[in-house]
Tab-separated table of C-alpha atoms in Angstrom:
chain	number	residue	atom	x	y	z
A	1	MET	CA	0.000	0.000	0.000
A	2	VAL	CA	1.253	3.412	-0.894
A	3	LEU	CA	2.185	5.690	1.973
A	4	ALA	CA	0.049	8.553	0.793
A	5	ALA	CA	2.040	11.702	0.209
A	6	SER	CA	5.085	10.320	1.922
A	7	THR	CA	6.935	12.022	-0.896
A	8	MET	CA	7.650	15.559	0.197
A	9	LEU	CA	6.716	18.095	-2.433
A	10	LEU	CA	8.936	21.109	-2.693
A	11	PHE	CA	7.077	23.650	-4.766
A	12	ALA	CA	8.833	26.694	-6.114
A	13	ALA	CA	7.097	29.973	-5.489
A	14	CYS	CA	6.342	31.365	-8.918
A	15	ASN	CA	8.605	34.134	-10.151
A	16	LYS	CA	6.222	36.866	-11.201
A	17	GLU	CA	8.409	37.814	-14.185
A	18	ASP	CA	9.027	34.474	-15.898
A	19	ASN	CA	6.989	31.891	-13.942
A	20	ASN	CA	9.931	29.483	-13.965
A	21	GLY	CA	9.676	28.402	-10.349
A	22	TYR	CA	12.766	30.088	-8.930
A	23	THR	CA	14.276	33.534	-8.450
A	24	ILE	CA	17.837	34.704	-9.126
A	25	ASN	CA	19.578	37.504	-7.312
A	26	GLY	CA	23.194	38.033	-8.408
A	27	ASP	CA	25.055	34.756	-7.914
A	28	LYS	CA	22.301	33.254	-5.721
A	29	ILE	CA	19.215	31.253	-6.644
A	30	THR	CA	16.233	30.772	-4.348
A	31	PHE	CA	13.830	27.856	-4.608
A	32	GLY	CA	10.518	28.080	-2.803
A	33	MET	CA	9.400	24.846	-1.189
A	34	SER	CA	5.942	23.753	-0.127
A	35	MET	CA	3.518	20.839	-0.060
A	36	ASP	CA	0.704	21.403	-2.509
A	37	ASN	CA	-1.770	18.987	-0.958
A	38	ALA	CA	-1.768	17.661	2.591
A	39	GLN	CA	-2.435	13.934	2.222
A	40	ASP	CA	-1.219	11.176	3.880
A	41	GLN	CA	18.177	14.724	9.792
A	42	GLY	CA	19.713	17.857	10.256
A	43	LYS	CA	16.432	17.995	11.975
A	44	GLN	CA	13.492	16.407	10.283
A	45	ALA	CA	9.891	15.836	11.322
A	46	LEU	CA	7.127	13.417	10.340
A	47	HIS	CA	3.678	14.964	10.691
A	48	GLY	CA	1.552	12.030	11.810
A	49	ASP	CA	-1.859	13.238	10.650
A	50	TYR	CA	-0.650	13.931	7.110
A	51	LYS	CA	2.028	11.182	6.896
A	52	MET	CA	4.482	13.650	5.403
A	53	ILE	CA	7.791	15.186	6.320
A	54	TYR	CA	7.797	18.739	7.682
A	55	PHE	CA	10.693	21.177	7.610
A	56	THR	CA	11.811	22.522	10.981
A	57	THR	CA	13.965	25.439	12.056
A	58	GLY	CA	17.611	24.416	11.830
A	59	ASP	CA	17.126	22.084	8.881
A	60	GLN	CA	19.764	21.990	6.182
A	61	ILE	CA	19.746	20.537	2.698
A	62	PHE	CA	22.527	19.698	0.262
A	63	VAL	CA	22.273	21.624	-2.992
A	64	ASN	CA	25.048	20.535	-5.362
A	65	HIS	CA	27.114	19.012	-2.518
A	66	THR	CA	26.960	22.149	-0.332
A	67	PRO	CA	24.718	22.405	2.743
A	68	TYR	CA	22.329	25.361	2.929
A	69	ALA	CA	19.814	26.455	5.561
A	70	VAL	CA	16.133	25.687	5.041
A	71	PHE	CA	13.632	28.296	6.238
A	72	PRO	CA	10.140	26.972	7.047
A	73	GLN	CA	7.206	29.206	6.149
A	74	ALA	CA	3.757	29.180	7.710
A	75	ASP	CA	0.742	28.525	5.525
A	76	PRO	CA	-1.917	30.997	6.733
A	77	GLU	CA	-4.662	28.537	5.781
A	78	ASP	CA	-3.182	25.595	7.690
A	79	GLU	CA	-2.945	25.771	11.482
A	80	SER	CA	-0.543	22.821	11.558
A	81	THR	CA	2.209	25.062	10.152
A	82	ASN	CA	4.230	27.967	11.488
A	83	ASN	CA	7.552	29.626	10.714
A	84	ASN	CA	9.392	26.899	12.622
A	85	TYR	CA	7.479	23.817	11.455
A	86	SER	CA	5.917	23.557	8.024
A	87	TYR	CA	5.693	21.752	4.711
A	88	SER	CA	6.518	25.121	3.103
A	89	ALA	CA	10.033	26.546	3.059
A	90	HIS	CA	12.679	28.127	0.882
A	91	VAL	CA	16.394	27.641	0.333
A	92	THR	CA	18.943	29.981	-1.246
A	93	ALA	CA	21.999	28.424	-2.918
A	94	ASN	CA	24.846	29.405	-5.191
A	95	ILE	CA	24.094	29.432	-8.901
A	96	SER	CA	25.323	26.306	-10.665
A	97	ASP	CA	27.972	26.681	-13.366
A	98	ASN	CA	26.374	24.034	-15.573
A	99	GLY	CA	22.682	24.493	-14.791
A	100	ARG	CA	22.343	21.225	-12.845
A	101	TYR	CA	20.932	21.156	-9.318
A	102	ASP	CA	20.809	18.128	-7.017
A	103	PHE	CA	18.864	18.403	-3.763
A	104	MET	CA	19.754	15.870	-1.041
A	105	TYR	CA	17.802	15.986	2.223
A	106	PRO	CA	18.537	16.041	5.082
A	107	TYR	CA	22.069	17.220	5.745
A	108	GLY	CA	23.437	15.495	8.822
A	109	VAL	CA	22.028	12.104	7.834
A	110	LEU	CA	23.516	12.062	4.350
A	111	GLN	CA	27.255	12.612	3.936
A	112	TYR	CA	29.034	13.460	0.691
A	113	ASP	CA	32.392	11.698	0.296
A	114	GLY	CA	33.382	13.407	-2.946
A	115	THR	CA	31.717	10.729	-5.071
A	116	ASP	CA	28.606	9.398	-3.341
A	117	TYR	CA	26.020	10.435	-0.807
A	118	THR	CA	26.118	7.878	1.978
A	119	ALA	CA	24.206	7.105	5.154
A	120	THR	CA	23.817	4.252	7.612
A	121	PHE	CA	20.579	2.457	8.367
A	122	PRO	CA	20.748	1.479	12.066
A	123	ASN	CA	20.295	-2.115	13.213
A	124	ASN	CA	18.326	-1.033	16.297
A	125	VAL	CA	15.947	1.792	15.570
A	126	GLN	CA	13.066	3.739	17.061
A	127	ALA	CA	9.930	3.178	14.961
A	128	LEU	CA	7.977	6.296	14.031
A	129	ASN	CA	4.438	6.968	15.206
A	130	GLY	CA	1.999	7.358	12.325
A	131	ALA	CA	-0.647	8.880	14.589
A	132	THR	CA	1.223	11.909	15.862
A	133	SER	CA	4.049	14.289	14.996
A	134	ASN	CA	7.598	12.983	15.246
A	135	MET	CA	10.565	15.279	15.663
A	136	PHE	CA	13.641	13.380	14.580
A	137	ASP	CA	15.377	13.932	17.901
A	138	ASN	CA	15.585	12.217	21.280
A	139	SER	CA	12.025	13.255	22.140
A	140	ILE	CA	10.730	10.183	20.240
A	141	ILE	CA	13.131	7.665	21.798
A	142	VAL	CA	11.264	5.264	24.071
A	143	ASP	CA	14.302	3.423	25.441
A	144	PRO	CA	17.625	5.277	25.072
A	145	ASP	CA	19.570	2.080	25.724
A	146	TYR	CA	18.193	0.205	22.738
A	147	SER	CA	17.099	2.534	19.933
A	148	VAL	CA	18.515	5.223	17.686
A	149	LEU	CA	16.814	7.629	15.328
A	150	PRO	CA	15.600	6.345	11.954
A	151	ILE	CA	16.817	7.850	8.704
A	152	TRP	CA	14.508	9.054	5.908
A	153	PRO	CA	16.643	10.431	3.015
A	154	MET	CA	15.066	12.322	0.097
A	155	TYR	CA	16.252	13.568	-3.306
A	156	PHE	CA	15.325	15.751	-6.272
A	157	GLY	CA	17.341	16.652	-9.367
A	158	ILE	CA	17.223	19.340	-12.047
A	159	GLU	CA	19.327	18.395	-15.071
A	160	ASP	CA	19.217	21.850	-16.695
A	161	ILE	CA	17.706	24.898	-15.017
A	162	GLU	CA	17.009	26.452	-18.432
A	163	HIS	CA	14.463	23.731	-19.121
A	164	PHE	CA	12.963	23.598	-15.633
A	165	SER	CA	9.754	25.169	-14.450
A	166	GLY	CA	7.007	24.459	-12.020
A	167	ARG	CA	8.107	22.638	-8.953
A	168	VAL	CA	10.893	20.813	-7.180
A	169	ILE	CA	9.728	17.475	-5.751
A	170	LEU	CA	11.834	15.831	-3.090
A	171	LYS	CA	11.292	12.105	-3.497
A	172	ASN	CA	11.526	9.456	-0.817
A	173	THR	CA	14.450	7.101	-1.320
A	174	CYS	CA	13.198	4.525	1.211
A	175	ALA	CA	10.456	1.949	1.501
A	176	PHE	CA	8.510	1.594	4.763
A	177	ILE	CA	7.572	-1.422	6.894
A	178	SER	CA	4.673	-1.358	9.382
A	179	PRO	CA	3.773	-4.485	11.389
A	180	THR	CA	0.041	-4.457	12.184
A	181	PHE	CA	-2.215	-6.480	14.468
A	182	THR	CA	-5.897	-7.345	14.270
A	183	TYR	CA	-7.211	-8.505	17.612
A	184	GLY	CA	-10.408	-9.976	18.956
A	185	ALA	CA	-12.119	-11.946	21.703
A	186	ALA	CA	-11.346	-15.372	20.215
A	187	TRP	CA	-7.612	-14.839	20.731
A	188	ALA	CA	-8.127	-13.243	24.152
A	189	ASN	CA	-10.183	-16.225	25.315
A	190	LYS	CA	-7.380	-18.602	24.351
A	191	VAL	CA	-4.646	-16.534	26.021
A	192	PHE	CA	-6.243	-14.592	28.862
A	193	LYS	CA	-9.413	-16.441	29.932
A	194	PRO	CA	-7.501	-19.376	31.520
A	195	ILE	CA	-5.599	-16.789	33.593
A	196	THR	CA	-8.411	-14.396	34.537
A	197	GLY	CA	-11.499	-16.587	34.360
A	198	VAL	CA	-13.222	-13.877	32.283
A	199	THR	CA	-15.011	-14.758	29.048
A	200	TYR	CA	-14.272	-11.991	26.569
A	201	GLY	CA	-16.840	-10.875	24.038
A	202	PRO	CA	-19.876	-8.548	23.971
A	203	ASN	CA	-20.031	-8.352	27.769
A	204	ALA	CA	-16.314	-8.035	28.482
A	205	SER	CA	-13.752	-6.165	26.401
A	206	SER	CA	-10.530	-7.966	25.629
A	207	PRO	CA	-7.486	-6.742	27.586
A	208	VAL	CA	-5.377	-3.996	26.063
A	209	MET	CA	-1.825	-5.019	25.214
A	210	ASN	CA	1.087	-2.597	25.138
A	211	ILE	CA	3.687	-3.202	22.416
A	212	TYR	CA	7.271	-2.716	23.548
A	213	ASP	CA	9.640	-3.857	20.824
A	214	ALA	CA	10.133	-6.156	17.867
A	215	ARG	CA	12.761	-7.915	15.799
A	216	MET	CA	12.389	-8.407	12.047
A	217	LYS	CA	14.408	-11.107	10.257
A	218	SER	CA	14.737	-11.070	6.475
A	219	ASN	CA	16.924	-12.248	3.624
A	220	ILE	CA	16.958	-8.712	2.187
A	221	PRO	CA	19.302	-6.060	3.627
A	222	LEU	CA	17.639	-4.191	6.484
A	223	TYR	CA	20.499	-2.161	7.924
A	224	GLY	CA	24.072	-1.080	7.339
A	225	ALA	CA	26.076	1.342	5.210
A	226	ALA	CA	24.198	2.606	2.172
A	227	LYS	CA	24.604	4.988	-0.726
A	228	LEU	CA	22.109	7.025	-2.684
A	229	ASN	CA	21.631	5.891	-6.253
A	230	TYR	CA	20.114	8.793	-8.179
A	231	SER	CA	21.197	7.742	-11.654
A	232	ASN	CA	17.478	7.671	-12.419
A	233	PRO	CA	16.182	10.968	-10.991
A	234	GLN	CA	12.622	9.639	-11.175
A	235	ASN	CA	13.449	6.683	-8.949
A	236	PRO	CA	16.191	7.621	-6.464
A	237	VAL	CA	16.866	4.802	-3.998
A	238	MET	CA	19.110	4.075	-1.065
A	239	GLN	CA	21.152	0.923	-1.652
A	240	ILE	CA	22.743	-1.076	1.172
A	241	THR	CA	26.447	-1.570	0.480
A	242	SER	CA	27.270	-3.650	3.580
A	243	ALA	CA	27.663	-7.390	3.080
A	244	MET	CA	24.966	-9.708	4.402
A	245	PRO	CA	25.903	-12.063	7.266
A	246	ALA	CA	27.073	-15.554	6.315
A	247	SER	CA	23.638	-16.874	7.269
A	248	GLY	CA	22.063	-14.850	4.477
A	249	TYR	CA	19.741	-13.072	6.926
A	250	GLN	CA	19.721	-9.806	8.836
A	251	VAL	CA	17.729	-8.983	11.955
A	252	LEU	CA	16.538	-5.432	12.509
A	253	ALA	CA	15.453	-4.598	16.060
A	254	PHE	CA	13.062	-1.720	16.625
A	255	THR	CA	11.233	-0.196	19.555
A	256	ALA	CA	7.559	0.577	19.152
A	257	PRO	CA	6.501	4.228	19.515
A	258	ALA	CA	5.382	5.469	22.907
A	259	ASN	CA	1.860	4.332	23.814
A	260	ALA	CA	1.673	1.764	20.977
A	261	ARG	CA	-1.167	-0.564	21.961
A	262	ILE	CA	-3.202	-3.481	20.632
A	263	ILE	CA	-6.944	-2.951	21.096
A	264	GLU	CA	-9.807	-5.075	19.786
A	265	GLY	CA	-12.390	-3.743	17.353
A	266	ASN	CA	-15.879	-2.749	18.440
A	267	GLY	CA	-17.559	-5.729	16.767
A	268	GLU	CA	-18.564	-3.784	13.669
A	269	GLN	CA	-15.196	-2.318	12.778
A	270	GLU	CA	-11.853	-4.106	12.755
A	271	GLN	CA	-9.213	-2.319	14.786
A	272	VAL	CA	-5.882	-2.279	12.948
A	273	ASN	CA	-3.113	-1.696	15.454
A	274	VAL	CA	0.130	-0.385	13.950
A	275	ALA	CA	3.471	-1.035	15.639
A	276	GLY	CA	5.108	1.964	13.962
A	277	ILE	CA	6.742	2.974	10.693
A	278	VAL	CA	10.278	1.760	9.947
A	279	PRO	CA	12.156	3.088	6.873
A	280	ILE	CA	14.282	0.500	5.058
A	281	ALA	CA	16.220	0.454	1.799
A	282	PRO	CA	14.099	-0.714	-1.175
A	283	ALA	CA	14.528	-4.200	-2.658
A	284	ASN	CA	13.298	-3.800	-6.216
A	285	ASN	CA	13.906	-7.361	-7.423
A	286	GLU	CA	11.314	-10.135	-7.671
A	287	ASN	CA	13.364	-12.692	-5.771
A	288	ALA	CA	11.748	-14.544	-2.891
A	289	LYS	CA	11.832	-12.374	0.226
A	290	SER	CA	11.263	-13.821	3.676
A	291	PHE	CA	10.131	-12.006	6.784
A	292	GLU	CA	9.818	-13.261	10.335
A	293	PHE	CA	8.973	-11.199	13.407
A	294	SER	CA	9.124	-11.491	17.149
A	295	PHE	CA	7.378	-9.055	19.478
A	296	THR	CA	7.137	-8.336	23.185
A	297	PHE	CA	3.987	-7.038	24.877
A	298	THR	CA	2.600	-6.386	28.320
A	299	ALA	CA	-0.959	-6.502	29.694
A	300	ASP	CA	-2.408	-5.789	33.116
A	301	LEU	CA	-4.795	-8.599	34.059
A	302	PRO	CA	-7.094	-9.245	37.044
A	303	VAL	CA	-6.022	-12.421	38.821
A	304	ALA	CA	-7.960	-14.189	41.569
A	305	THR	CA	-6.200	-14.489	44.943
A	306	ASP	CA	-7.206	-15.774	48.371
A	307	GLY	CA	-8.090	-12.234	49.353
A	308	GLY	CA	-10.091	-11.437	46.213
A	309	THR	CA	-8.712	-10.095	42.936
A	310	THR	CA	-5.503	-8.264	42.199
A	311	THR	CA	-4.127	-6.703	39.042
A	312	ARG	CA	-0.890	-8.201	37.823
A	313	THR	CA	1.328	-7.279	34.877
A	314	PHE	CA	1.888	-10.110	32.408
A	315	TYR	CA	4.724	-10.179	29.888
A	316	MET	CA	4.307	-11.748	26.458
A	317	PHE	CA	6.550	-12.793	23.603
A	318	PHE	CA	5.201	-13.783	20.190
A	319	ARG	CA	7.241	-15.156	17.292
A	320	THR	CA	5.609	-15.451	13.888
A	321	ILE	CA	6.120	-18.181	11.360
A	322	PRO	CA	8.176	-17.043	8.321
A	323	MET	CA	6.266	-15.155	5.631
A	324	THR	CA	7.455	-14.938	2.020
A	325	THR	CA	6.742	-12.744	-0.993
A	326	THR	CA	8.234	-12.234	-4.422
A	327	ALA	CA	6.816	-8.737	-4.755
A	328	PRO	CA	9.390	-5.937	-5.038
A	329	ILE	CA	9.865	-3.685	-2.001
A	330	VAL	CA	9.788	-0.372	-3.828
A	331	ARG	CA	10.594	3.208	-2.991
A	332	ASN	CA	7.849	5.337	-1.461
A	333	ASN	CA	5.608	2.372	-0.624
A	334	ARG	CA	4.492	1.344	2.847
A	335	TYR	CA	4.123	-2.390	3.451
A	336	TRP	CA	1.745	-3.730	6.096
A	337	MET	CA	3.028	-6.896	7.784
A	338	GLU	CA	-0.183	-8.242	9.319
A	339	VAL	CA	-0.182	-10.396	12.441
A	340	ASN	CA	-3.609	-11.937	12.989
A	341	PHE	CA	-4.717	-11.995	16.614
A	342	GLN	CA	-8.357	-12.200	15.615
A	343	THR	CA	-9.443	-15.202	13.548
A	344	TYR	CA	-6.541	-17.641	13.885
A	345	PRO	CA	-7.739	-18.901	17.289
A	346	TYR	CA	-10.688	-20.575	15.513
A	347	SER	CA	-8.098	-22.962	14.071
A	348	THR	CA	-6.116	-25.491	16.079
A	349	VAL	CA	-4.460	-24.046	19.184
A	350	THR	CA	-2.057	-26.130	21.249
A	351	TYR	CA	-1.030	-25.445	24.848
A	352	THR	CA	2.457	-26.947	24.875
A	353	ASP	CA	2.169	-28.319	28.423
A	354	GLY	CA	-1.599	-28.766	28.291
A	355	LEU	CA	-4.441	-26.397	29.143
A	356	GLU	CA	-4.631	-27.542	32.776
A	357	THR	CA	-0.955	-26.779	33.398
A	358	TYR	CA	-1.276	-23.456	31.538
A	359	THR	CA	-4.255	-22.512	33.747
A	360	THR	CA	-2.579	-23.621	36.970
A	361	ASN	CA	0.669	-21.805	36.166
A	362	LYS	CA	-1.218	-18.777	34.822
A	363	GLY	CA	0.787	-18.794	31.644
A	364	GLY	CA	3.117	-20.772	29.461
A	365	GLU	CA	3.571	-21.508	25.755
A	366	ILE	CA	0.770	-21.636	23.184
A	367	GLN	CA	1.186	-22.735	19.566
A	368	PHE	CA	-0.983	-20.796	17.097
A	369	PRO	CA	-1.068	-21.512	13.358
A	370	ASN	CA	0.727	-18.210	12.658
A	371	GLY	CA	3.247	-18.316	15.499
A	372	THR	CA	4.096	-19.142	19.103
A	373	LEU	CA	3.191	-17.138	22.215
A	374	TYR	CA	4.762	-17.272	25.662
A	375	ILE	CA	3.151	-15.415	28.569
A	376	SER	CA	3.999	-15.129	32.270
A	377	SER	CA	3.842	-12.643	35.122
A	378	ASP	CA	7.453	-13.580	35.876
A	379	MET	CA	9.583	-11.150	33.861
A	380	ASN	CA	12.708	-13.242	34.392
A	381	ALA	CA	10.980	-16.313	32.971
A	382	VAL	CA	9.878	-14.362	29.895
A	383	ASN	CA	13.338	-12.891	29.413
A	384	SER	CA	14.878	-16.358	29.576
A	385	TYR	CA	12.359	-17.601	27.019
A	386	ILE	CA	13.061	-14.631	24.729
A	387	ALA	CA	16.804	-15.260	24.905
A	388	ALA	CA	16.238	-18.807	23.718
A	389	HIS	CA	13.551	-18.165	21.077
A	390	ARG	CA	13.894	-14.696	19.551
A	391	VAL	CA	14.805	-14.382	15.901
A	392	VAL	CA	18.547	-14.224	15.251
A	393	GLU	CA	20.809	-13.854	12.231
């Protein structure tokens, strides 16, 4: 599925004299930049409601290998913008000797080594929140010990300014992965009812689960050193240059955004729960691509005791079966990796040590058709299980 308007549009303010989309003053050229339609690092920001990058004060952009300041501009008809945070901006650069202009964004993430623009995709990254605004700084980091900021490079090229008019369009050079969960009472009754004694359904909502982190294993490159290939200006892509491990697989760890939760639908509407947005380098080939995930969650459950009922935090780990596709992973597309916590429980479910033991111990291992779950109120037990069962390279 396309990430609507994840391409940032940099529109040139029209020059009143020649309508060519830029203005020249001496040896300087100024390009206006704005988003024409709100749809779906220097500093960089992802506006969650619109699913598009916003410029922020302090941003810089490479124009022909030289960094220049970007100046956001408020749109008087859009309250989401101001002079520090906006999809509109302008940049003033030196005039090119040969009429070519290459825009590489953002400065600070991309480095120019004299030949290539390079960057590094981290192997442990903070996923972005698609429901709110994300400043690409430490304000979005959930766990500073385990995550770093994602990178989201963009590019636009003008081959000859004499034949250019209209608008500059910064294009995404990444693809985007978003694990999603559908969740319902059938799954909750297999996992939680033996622990709580509650039958979930119309008269009792299924417990809310909080997503903490995930690991994604694939035979396509997910992290490492990369360079920007803009030989085709219409399809600029980041390409991983690091070698794959000997196993032929990489594992990318990511932390879910703050307050990422799994909630069941209301019976009439499926609730799609998104574990964040993770930029990765595209894989444009049609070779078989495998993906496997493991996730950790928590839920607060009522548990019967001799004195009544108490609320206890339970820790969960779920590892999916491998999923494969031959479809290309292309630039500027967002791919939903669905994990079904809704209808799979109607199929065969196996409690590894038996339902009676699972109920007595208030947790254990359950085999679902699409993966394996382990749940316990003992964090140490869950951590030991994770160490032995999480996906690895």
